[in-house]
Tab-separated table of C-alpha atoms and ligand atoms in Angstrom:
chain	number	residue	atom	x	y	z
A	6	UNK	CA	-17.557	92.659	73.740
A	7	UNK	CA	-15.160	90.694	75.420
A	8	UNK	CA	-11.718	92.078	75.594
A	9	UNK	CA	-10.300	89.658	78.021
A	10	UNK	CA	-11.409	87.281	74.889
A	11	UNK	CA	-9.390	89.412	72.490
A	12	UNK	CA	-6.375	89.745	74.089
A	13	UNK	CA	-3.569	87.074	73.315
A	14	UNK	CA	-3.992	84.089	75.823
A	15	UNK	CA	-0.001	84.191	77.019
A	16	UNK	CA	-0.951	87.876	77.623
A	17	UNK	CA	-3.897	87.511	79.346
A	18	UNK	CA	-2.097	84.815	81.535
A	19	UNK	CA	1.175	86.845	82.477
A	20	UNK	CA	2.040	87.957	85.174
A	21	UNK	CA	3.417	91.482	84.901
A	22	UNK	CA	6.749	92.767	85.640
A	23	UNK	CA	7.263	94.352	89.368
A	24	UNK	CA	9.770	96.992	89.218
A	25	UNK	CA	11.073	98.606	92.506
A	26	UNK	CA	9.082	101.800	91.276
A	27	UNK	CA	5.953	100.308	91.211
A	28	UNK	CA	6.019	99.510	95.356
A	29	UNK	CA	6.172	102.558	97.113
A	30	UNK	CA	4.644	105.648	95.412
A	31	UNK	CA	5.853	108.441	97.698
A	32	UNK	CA	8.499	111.292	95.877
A	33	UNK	CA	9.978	111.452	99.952
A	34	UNK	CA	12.281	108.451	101.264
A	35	UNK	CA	15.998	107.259	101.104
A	36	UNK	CA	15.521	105.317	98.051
A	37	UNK	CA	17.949	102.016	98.206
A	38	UNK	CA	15.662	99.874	96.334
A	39	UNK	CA	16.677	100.280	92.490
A	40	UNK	CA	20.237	99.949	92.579
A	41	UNK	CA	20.675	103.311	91.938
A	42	UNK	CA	23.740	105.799	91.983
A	43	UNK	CA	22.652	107.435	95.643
A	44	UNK	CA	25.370	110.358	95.301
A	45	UNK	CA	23.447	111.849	91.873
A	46	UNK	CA	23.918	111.879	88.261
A	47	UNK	CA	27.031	112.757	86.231
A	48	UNK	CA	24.406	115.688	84.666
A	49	UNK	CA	21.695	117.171	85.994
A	50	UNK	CA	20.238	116.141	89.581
A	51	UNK	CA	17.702	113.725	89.331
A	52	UNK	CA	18.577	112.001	86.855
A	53	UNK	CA	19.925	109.294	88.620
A	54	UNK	CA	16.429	107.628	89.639
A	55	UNK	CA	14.051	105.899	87.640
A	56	UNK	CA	11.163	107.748	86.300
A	57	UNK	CA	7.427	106.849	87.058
A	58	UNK	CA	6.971	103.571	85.037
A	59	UNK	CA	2.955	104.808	85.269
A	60	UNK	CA	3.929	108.210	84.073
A	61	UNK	CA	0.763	109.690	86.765
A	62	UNK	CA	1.611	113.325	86.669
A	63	UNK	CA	1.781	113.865	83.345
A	64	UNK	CA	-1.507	111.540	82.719
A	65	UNK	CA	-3.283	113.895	85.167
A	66	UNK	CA	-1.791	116.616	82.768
A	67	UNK	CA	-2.982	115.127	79.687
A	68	UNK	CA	-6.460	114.134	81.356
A	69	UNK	CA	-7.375	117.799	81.873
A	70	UNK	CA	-6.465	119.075	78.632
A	71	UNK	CA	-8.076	116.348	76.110
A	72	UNK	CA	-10.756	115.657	78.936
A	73	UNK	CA	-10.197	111.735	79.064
A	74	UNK	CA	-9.657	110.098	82.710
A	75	UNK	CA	-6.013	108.459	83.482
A	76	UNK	CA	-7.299	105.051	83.173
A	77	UNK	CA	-8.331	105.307	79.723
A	78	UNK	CA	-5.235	106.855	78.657
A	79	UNK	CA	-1.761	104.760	77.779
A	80	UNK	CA	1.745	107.004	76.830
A	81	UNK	CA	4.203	105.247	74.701
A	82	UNK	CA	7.444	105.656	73.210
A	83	UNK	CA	5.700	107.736	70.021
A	84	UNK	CA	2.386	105.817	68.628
A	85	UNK	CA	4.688	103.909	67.012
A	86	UNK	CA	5.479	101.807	70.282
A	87	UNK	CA	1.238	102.059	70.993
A	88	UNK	CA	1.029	100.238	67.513
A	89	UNK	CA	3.556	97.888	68.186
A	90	UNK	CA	1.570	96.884	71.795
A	91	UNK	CA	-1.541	96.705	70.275
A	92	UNK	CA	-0.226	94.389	67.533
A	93	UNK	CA	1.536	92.216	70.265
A	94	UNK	CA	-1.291	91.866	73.036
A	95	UNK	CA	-4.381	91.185	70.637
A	96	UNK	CA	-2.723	89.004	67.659
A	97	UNK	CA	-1.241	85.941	67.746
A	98	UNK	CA	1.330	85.529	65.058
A	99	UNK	CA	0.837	83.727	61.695
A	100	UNK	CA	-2.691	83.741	63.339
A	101	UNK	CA	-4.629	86.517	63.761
A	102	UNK	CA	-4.509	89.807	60.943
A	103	UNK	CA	-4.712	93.472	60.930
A	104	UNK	CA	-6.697	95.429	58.443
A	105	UNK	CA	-5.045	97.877	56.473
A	106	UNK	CA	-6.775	100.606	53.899
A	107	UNK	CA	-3.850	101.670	51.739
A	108	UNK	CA	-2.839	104.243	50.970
A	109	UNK	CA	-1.981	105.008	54.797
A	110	UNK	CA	0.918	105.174	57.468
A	111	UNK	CA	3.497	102.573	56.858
A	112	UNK	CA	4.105	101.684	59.687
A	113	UNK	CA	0.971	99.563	60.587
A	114	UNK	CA	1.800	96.703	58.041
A	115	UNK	CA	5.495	97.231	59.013
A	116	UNK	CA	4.873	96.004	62.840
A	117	UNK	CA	2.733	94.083	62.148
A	118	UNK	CA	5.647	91.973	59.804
A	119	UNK	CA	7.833	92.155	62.438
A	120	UNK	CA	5.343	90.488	64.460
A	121	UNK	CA	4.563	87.990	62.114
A	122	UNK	CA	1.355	88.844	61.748
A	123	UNK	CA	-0.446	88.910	58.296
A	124	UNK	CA	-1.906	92.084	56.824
A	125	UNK	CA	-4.832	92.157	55.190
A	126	UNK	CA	-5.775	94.974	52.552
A	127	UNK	CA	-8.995	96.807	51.847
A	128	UNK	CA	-8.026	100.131	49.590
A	129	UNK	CA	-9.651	103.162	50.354
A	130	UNK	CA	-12.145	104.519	47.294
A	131	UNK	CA	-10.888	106.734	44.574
A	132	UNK	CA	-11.792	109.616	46.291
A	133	UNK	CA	-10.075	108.147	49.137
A	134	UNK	CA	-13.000	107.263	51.726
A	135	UNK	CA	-13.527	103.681	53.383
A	136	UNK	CA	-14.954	101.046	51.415
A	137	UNK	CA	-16.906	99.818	54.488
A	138	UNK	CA	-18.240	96.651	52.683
A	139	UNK	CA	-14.802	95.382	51.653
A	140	UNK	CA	-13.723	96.015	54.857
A	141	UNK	CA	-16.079	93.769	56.942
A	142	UNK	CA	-15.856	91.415	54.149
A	143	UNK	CA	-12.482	91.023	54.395
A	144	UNK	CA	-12.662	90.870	58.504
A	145	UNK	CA	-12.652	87.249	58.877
A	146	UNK	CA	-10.026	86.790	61.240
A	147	UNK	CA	-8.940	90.299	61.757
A	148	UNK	CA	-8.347	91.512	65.485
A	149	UNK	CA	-7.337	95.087	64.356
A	150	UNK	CA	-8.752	97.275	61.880
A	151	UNK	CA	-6.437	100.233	61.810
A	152	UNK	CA	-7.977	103.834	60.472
A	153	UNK	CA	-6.493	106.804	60.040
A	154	UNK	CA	-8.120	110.148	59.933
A	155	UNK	CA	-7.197	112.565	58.470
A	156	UNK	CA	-5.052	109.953	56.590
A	157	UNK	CA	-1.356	109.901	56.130
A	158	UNK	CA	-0.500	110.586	52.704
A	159	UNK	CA	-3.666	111.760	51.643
A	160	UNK	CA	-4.787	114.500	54.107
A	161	UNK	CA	-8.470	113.722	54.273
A	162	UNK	CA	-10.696	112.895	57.210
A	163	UNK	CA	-12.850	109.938	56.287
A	164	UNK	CA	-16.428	109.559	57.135
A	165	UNK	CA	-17.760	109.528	60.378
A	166	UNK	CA	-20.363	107.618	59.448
A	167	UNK	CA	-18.265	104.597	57.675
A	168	UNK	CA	-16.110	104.481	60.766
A	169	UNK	CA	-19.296	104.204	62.806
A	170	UNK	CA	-20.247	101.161	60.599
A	171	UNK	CA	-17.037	99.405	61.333
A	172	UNK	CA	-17.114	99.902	64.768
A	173	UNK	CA	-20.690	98.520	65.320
A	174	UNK	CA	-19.943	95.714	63.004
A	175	UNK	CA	-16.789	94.299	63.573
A	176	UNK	CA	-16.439	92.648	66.879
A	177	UNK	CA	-12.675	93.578	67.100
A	178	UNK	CA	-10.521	96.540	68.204
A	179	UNK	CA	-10.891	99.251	65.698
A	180	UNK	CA	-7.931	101.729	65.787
A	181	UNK	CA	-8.033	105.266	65.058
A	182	UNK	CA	-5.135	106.869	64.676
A	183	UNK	CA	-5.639	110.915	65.005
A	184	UNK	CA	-1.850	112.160	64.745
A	185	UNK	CA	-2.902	115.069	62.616
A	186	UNK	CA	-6.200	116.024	64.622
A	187	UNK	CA	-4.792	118.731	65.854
A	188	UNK	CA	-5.805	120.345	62.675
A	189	UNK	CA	-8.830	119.080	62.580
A	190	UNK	CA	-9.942	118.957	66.081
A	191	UNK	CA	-13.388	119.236	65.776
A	192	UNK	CA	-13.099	115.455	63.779
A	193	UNK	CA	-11.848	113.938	67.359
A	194	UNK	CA	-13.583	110.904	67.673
A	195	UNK	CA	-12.242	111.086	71.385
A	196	UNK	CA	-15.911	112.656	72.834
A	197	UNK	CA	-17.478	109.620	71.930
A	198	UNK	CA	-14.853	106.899	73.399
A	199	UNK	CA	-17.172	105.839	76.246
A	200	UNK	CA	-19.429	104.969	73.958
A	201	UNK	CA	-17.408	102.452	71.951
A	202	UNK	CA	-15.580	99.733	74.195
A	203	UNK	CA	-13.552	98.437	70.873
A	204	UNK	CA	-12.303	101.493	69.919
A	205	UNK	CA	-8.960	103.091	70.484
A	206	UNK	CA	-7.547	106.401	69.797
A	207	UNK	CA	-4.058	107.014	69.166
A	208	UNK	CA	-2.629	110.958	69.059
A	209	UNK	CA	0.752	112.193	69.551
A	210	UNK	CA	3.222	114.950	70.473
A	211	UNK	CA	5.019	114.770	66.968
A	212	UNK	CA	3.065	117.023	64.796
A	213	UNK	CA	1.157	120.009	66.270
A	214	UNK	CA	3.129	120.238	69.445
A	215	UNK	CA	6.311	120.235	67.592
A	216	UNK	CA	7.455	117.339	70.276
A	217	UNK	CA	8.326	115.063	67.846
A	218	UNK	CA	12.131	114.547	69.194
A	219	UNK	CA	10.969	113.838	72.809
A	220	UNK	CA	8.724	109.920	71.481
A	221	UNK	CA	5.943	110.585	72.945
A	222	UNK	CA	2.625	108.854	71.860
A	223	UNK	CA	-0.986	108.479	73.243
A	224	UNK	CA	-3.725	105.863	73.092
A	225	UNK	CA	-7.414	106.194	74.291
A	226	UNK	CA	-9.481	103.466	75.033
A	227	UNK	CA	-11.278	101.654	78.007
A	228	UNK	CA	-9.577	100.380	81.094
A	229	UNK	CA	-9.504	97.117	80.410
A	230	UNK	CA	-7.077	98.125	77.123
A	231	UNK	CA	-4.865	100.106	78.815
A	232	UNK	CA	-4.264	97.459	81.173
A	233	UNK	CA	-3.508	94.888	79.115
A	234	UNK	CA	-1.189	97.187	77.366
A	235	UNK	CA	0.652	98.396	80.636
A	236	UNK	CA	0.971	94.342	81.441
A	237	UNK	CA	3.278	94.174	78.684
A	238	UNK	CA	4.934	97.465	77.769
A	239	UNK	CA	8.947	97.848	79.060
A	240	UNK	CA	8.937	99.111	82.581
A	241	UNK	CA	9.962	102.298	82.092
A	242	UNK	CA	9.203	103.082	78.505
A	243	UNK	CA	8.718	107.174	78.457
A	244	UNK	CA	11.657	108.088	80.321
A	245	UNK	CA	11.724	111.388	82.854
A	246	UNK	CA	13.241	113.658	80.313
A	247	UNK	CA	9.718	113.508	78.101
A	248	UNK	CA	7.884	113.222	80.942
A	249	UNK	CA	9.096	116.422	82.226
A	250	UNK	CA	9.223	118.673	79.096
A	251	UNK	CA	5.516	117.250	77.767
A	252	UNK	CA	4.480	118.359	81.183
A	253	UNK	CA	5.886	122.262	80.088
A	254	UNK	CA	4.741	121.441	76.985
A	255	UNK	CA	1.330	120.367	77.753
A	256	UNK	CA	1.271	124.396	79.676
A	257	UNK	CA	1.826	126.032	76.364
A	258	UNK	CA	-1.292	124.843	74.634
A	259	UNK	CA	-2.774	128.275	73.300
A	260	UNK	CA	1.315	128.363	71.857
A	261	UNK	CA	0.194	125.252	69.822
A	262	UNK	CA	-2.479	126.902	68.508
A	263	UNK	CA	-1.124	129.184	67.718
A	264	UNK	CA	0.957	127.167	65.686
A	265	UNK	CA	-1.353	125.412	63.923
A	266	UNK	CA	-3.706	128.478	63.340
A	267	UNK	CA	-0.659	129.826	60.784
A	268	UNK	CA	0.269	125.934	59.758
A	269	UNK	CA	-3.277	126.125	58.485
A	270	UNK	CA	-2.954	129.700	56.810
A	271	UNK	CA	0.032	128.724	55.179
A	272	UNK	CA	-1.297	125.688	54.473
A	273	UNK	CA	-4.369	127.094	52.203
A	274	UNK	CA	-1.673	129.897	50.885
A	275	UNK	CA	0.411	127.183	49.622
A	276	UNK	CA	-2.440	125.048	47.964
A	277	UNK	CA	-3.506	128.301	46.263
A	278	UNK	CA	-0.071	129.156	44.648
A	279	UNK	CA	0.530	125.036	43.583
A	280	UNK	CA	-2.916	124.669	41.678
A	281	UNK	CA	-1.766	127.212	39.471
A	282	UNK	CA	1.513	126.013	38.546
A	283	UNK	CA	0.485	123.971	34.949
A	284	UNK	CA	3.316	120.733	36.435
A	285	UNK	CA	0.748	120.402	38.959
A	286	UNK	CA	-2.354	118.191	38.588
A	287	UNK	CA	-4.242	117.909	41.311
A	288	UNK	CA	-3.399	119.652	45.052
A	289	UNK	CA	-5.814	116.882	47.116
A	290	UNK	CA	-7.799	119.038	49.738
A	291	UNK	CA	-6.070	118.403	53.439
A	292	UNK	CA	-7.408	118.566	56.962
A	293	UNK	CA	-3.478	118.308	57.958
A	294	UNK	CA	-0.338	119.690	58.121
A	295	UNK	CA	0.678	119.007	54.468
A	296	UNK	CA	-0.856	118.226	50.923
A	297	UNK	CA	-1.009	115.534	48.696
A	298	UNK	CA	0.305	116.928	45.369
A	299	UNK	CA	-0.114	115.564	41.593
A	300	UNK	CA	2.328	116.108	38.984
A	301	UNK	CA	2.385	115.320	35.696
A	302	UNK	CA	6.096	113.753	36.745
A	303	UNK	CA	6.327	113.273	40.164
A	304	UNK	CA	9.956	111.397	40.462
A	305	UNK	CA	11.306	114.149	37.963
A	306	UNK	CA	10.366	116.509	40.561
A	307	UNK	CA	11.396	115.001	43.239
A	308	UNK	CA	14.925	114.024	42.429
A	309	UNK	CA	15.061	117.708	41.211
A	310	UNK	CA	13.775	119.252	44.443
A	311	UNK	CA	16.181	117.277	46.100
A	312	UNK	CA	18.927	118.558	44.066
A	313	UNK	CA	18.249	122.050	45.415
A	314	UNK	CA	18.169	120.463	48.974
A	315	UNK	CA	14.548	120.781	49.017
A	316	UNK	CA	13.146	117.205	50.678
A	317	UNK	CA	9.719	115.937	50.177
A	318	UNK	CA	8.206	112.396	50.360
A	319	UNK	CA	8.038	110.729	47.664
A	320	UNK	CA	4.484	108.824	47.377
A	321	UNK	CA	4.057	108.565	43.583
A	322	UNK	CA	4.879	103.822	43.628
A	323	UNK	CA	2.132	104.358	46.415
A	324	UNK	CA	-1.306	102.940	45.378
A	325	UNK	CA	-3.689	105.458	44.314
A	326	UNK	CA	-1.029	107.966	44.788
A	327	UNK	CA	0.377	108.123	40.867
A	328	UNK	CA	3.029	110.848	40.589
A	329	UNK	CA	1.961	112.324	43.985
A	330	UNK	CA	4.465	113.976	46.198
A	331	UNK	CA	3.537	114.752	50.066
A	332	UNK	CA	4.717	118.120	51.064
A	333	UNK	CA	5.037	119.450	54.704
A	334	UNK	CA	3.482	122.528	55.160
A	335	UNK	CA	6.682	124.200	55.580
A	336	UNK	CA	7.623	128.279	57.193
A	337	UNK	CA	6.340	130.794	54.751
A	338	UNK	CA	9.876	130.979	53.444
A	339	UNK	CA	10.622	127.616	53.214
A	340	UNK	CA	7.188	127.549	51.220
A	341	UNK	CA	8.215	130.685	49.106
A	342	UNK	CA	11.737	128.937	48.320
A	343	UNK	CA	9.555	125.596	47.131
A	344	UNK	CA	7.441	127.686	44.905
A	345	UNK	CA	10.006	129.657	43.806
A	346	UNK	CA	12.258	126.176	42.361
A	347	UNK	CA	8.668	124.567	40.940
A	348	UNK	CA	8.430	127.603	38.990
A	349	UNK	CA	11.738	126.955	37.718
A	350	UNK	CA	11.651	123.736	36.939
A	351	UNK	CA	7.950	125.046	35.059
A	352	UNK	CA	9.700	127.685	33.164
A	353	UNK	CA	12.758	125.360	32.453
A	354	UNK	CA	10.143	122.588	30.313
B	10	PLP	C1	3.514	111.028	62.220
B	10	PLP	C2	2.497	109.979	62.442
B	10	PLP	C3	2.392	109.333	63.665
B	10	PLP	C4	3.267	109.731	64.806
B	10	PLP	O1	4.102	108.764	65.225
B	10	PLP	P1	5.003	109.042	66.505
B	10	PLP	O2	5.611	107.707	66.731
B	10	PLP	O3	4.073	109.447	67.624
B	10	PLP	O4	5.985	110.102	66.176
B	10	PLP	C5	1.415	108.374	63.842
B	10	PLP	N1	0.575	108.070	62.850
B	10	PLP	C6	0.627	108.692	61.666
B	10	PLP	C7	-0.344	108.362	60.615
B	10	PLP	C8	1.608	109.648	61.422
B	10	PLP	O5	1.674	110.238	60.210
């Protein structure tokens, strides 16, 4: 597969931004090369300089602990800025599409409008698994193919083998975005990235590391990728602040999960106690941090659980997602206080 190929010409023909941080790599010098305020910051010291546009330290960080080398890894402003790259170095607009399997993250067909850049649609199954023949059906003129597992709103991983398909039969990028693999970590498809050069992995700090205030996003994928991506991201797009703390962060992993080993407790505890409340239809089985749940009136609940200052997403005008509300696994009281209005509500019909 050629990337180079892929890749947007103007993109593959520009010539990147040099910014004074990118010439001399040394963290010792009198630094009068980025006009910046030499006496120190109105805060803390050290804020005054630019951070590392490369963001090195904290790739070396984040090699170790998901055992992927720096080259192959990008860091972006959340995965939201990864999707936005991906979208802007590989499709031209009103040109080239993205493939979509609805129901899933909005914001895939949402960049990719901004972009200009059509969005084509191949629904997941009923039981919400990849129809793979759709999707290469549909691939005619597709340069991204975006999967993700387990799948935002409906909590499932999807086959291993389906995404295999795709990505031996679609001679595009194929993205797979693992936000919530944290959960699931055993369902990592990031052991096998070697062997697939059109495949990229996207994960974040937002969910299990509880980062989700500091933007911080990852993408996996070979070298050639991650340079085109670092050829057209902003110059300094994870500022030193994130860098820093995901560095502390990144030193607290058995604290994560720990996290996630009682996200996932609570998280079966919760399903329990919903399936046997009679508003409840179906409580979808989830490999994440929060369950797809069908009522018999989903908006009715909703707008009720809101009235008690009780927020979930709403997910019921979502295809294949009739009268289904997300919920976030939530703290055990939080969860206790959502039964307890449900129950309520119930007792109230
Ligand atoms: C929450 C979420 C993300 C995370 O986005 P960030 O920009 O990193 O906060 C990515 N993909 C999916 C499917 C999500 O649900």
């Amino acid at each position: 597969m050629d990337i180079d190929k892929l890749a947007r010409r103007n993109v593959r023909e520009l010539e990147p931004y040099s910014c004074a941080r990118d010439e001399y790599q040394g963290d010792t010098g009198i630094f009068l090369d980025a006009n910046e305020n030499s006496l120190g910051s109105v805060l803390t010291p050290g804020l005054n300089r630019y951070p590392d546009p490369l963001q090195k330290k904290l790739k070396a960080k984040i090699s170790d602990v998901k055992n992927i080398a720096p080259e192959n890894i990008f860091l972006g402003n959340g995965s939201d800025e990864v999707i936005d790259l991906l979208i802007r170095a590989f499709c031209e607009p009103r040109e080239d599409r993205i493939l979509i399997m609805p129901p899933t993250y909005g914001m895939y067909a949402v960049t990719a409008g901004v972009n200009a850049v059509p969005v084509v649609r191949a629904p997941l199954t009923f039981n919400y698994q990849i129809d793979t023949d759709a999707v290469l059906k549909k691939s005619a003129g597709v340069k991204l193919i975006f999967i993700c597992s387990p799948n935002n709103p409906t909590g499932n991983c999807l086959n291993d083998t389906d995404i295999e398909r795709i990505l031996i039969n679609f001679d595009g990028l194929v993205v797979l975005d693992e936000a919530y693999i944290d959960f699931a970590p055993e369902r990592s498809w990031a052991k096998r990235l070697a062997r697939y050069p059109n495949l990229v992995i996207m994960q974040t700090f937002s969910k299990a590391w509880g980062l989700a205030n500091i933007r911080l996003g990852m993408g996996f994928a070979d070298r050639r990728i991650i340079e085109l991506l670092n050829r057209i991201k902003y110059p300094y797009n994870v500022n030193g602040v994130t860098q820093q703390l995901a560095l502390k962060g990144l030193s607290r992993e058995s604290l994560k999960d720990k996290m996630v080993a009682q996200i996932l407790a609570e998280r079966r505890k919760l399903a329990a106690r919903l399936e046997q409340l009679s508003i409840v239809e179906k409580v979808y089985p989830s490999e994440a941090n929060f369950l797809l749940v069908k009522f018999e009136n989903a908006r009715t609940i909703f707008n009720y659980l809101i009235d008690k200052q009780i927020i979930v997403r709403d997910r019921s005008r979502v295809v294949l997602c009739d009268n289904c509300l997300r919920i976030t696994v939530g703290a055990s009281n939080e969860n206790d206080e959502l039964l307890q209005q449900l129950m309520t509500y119930q007792g109230a019909q």
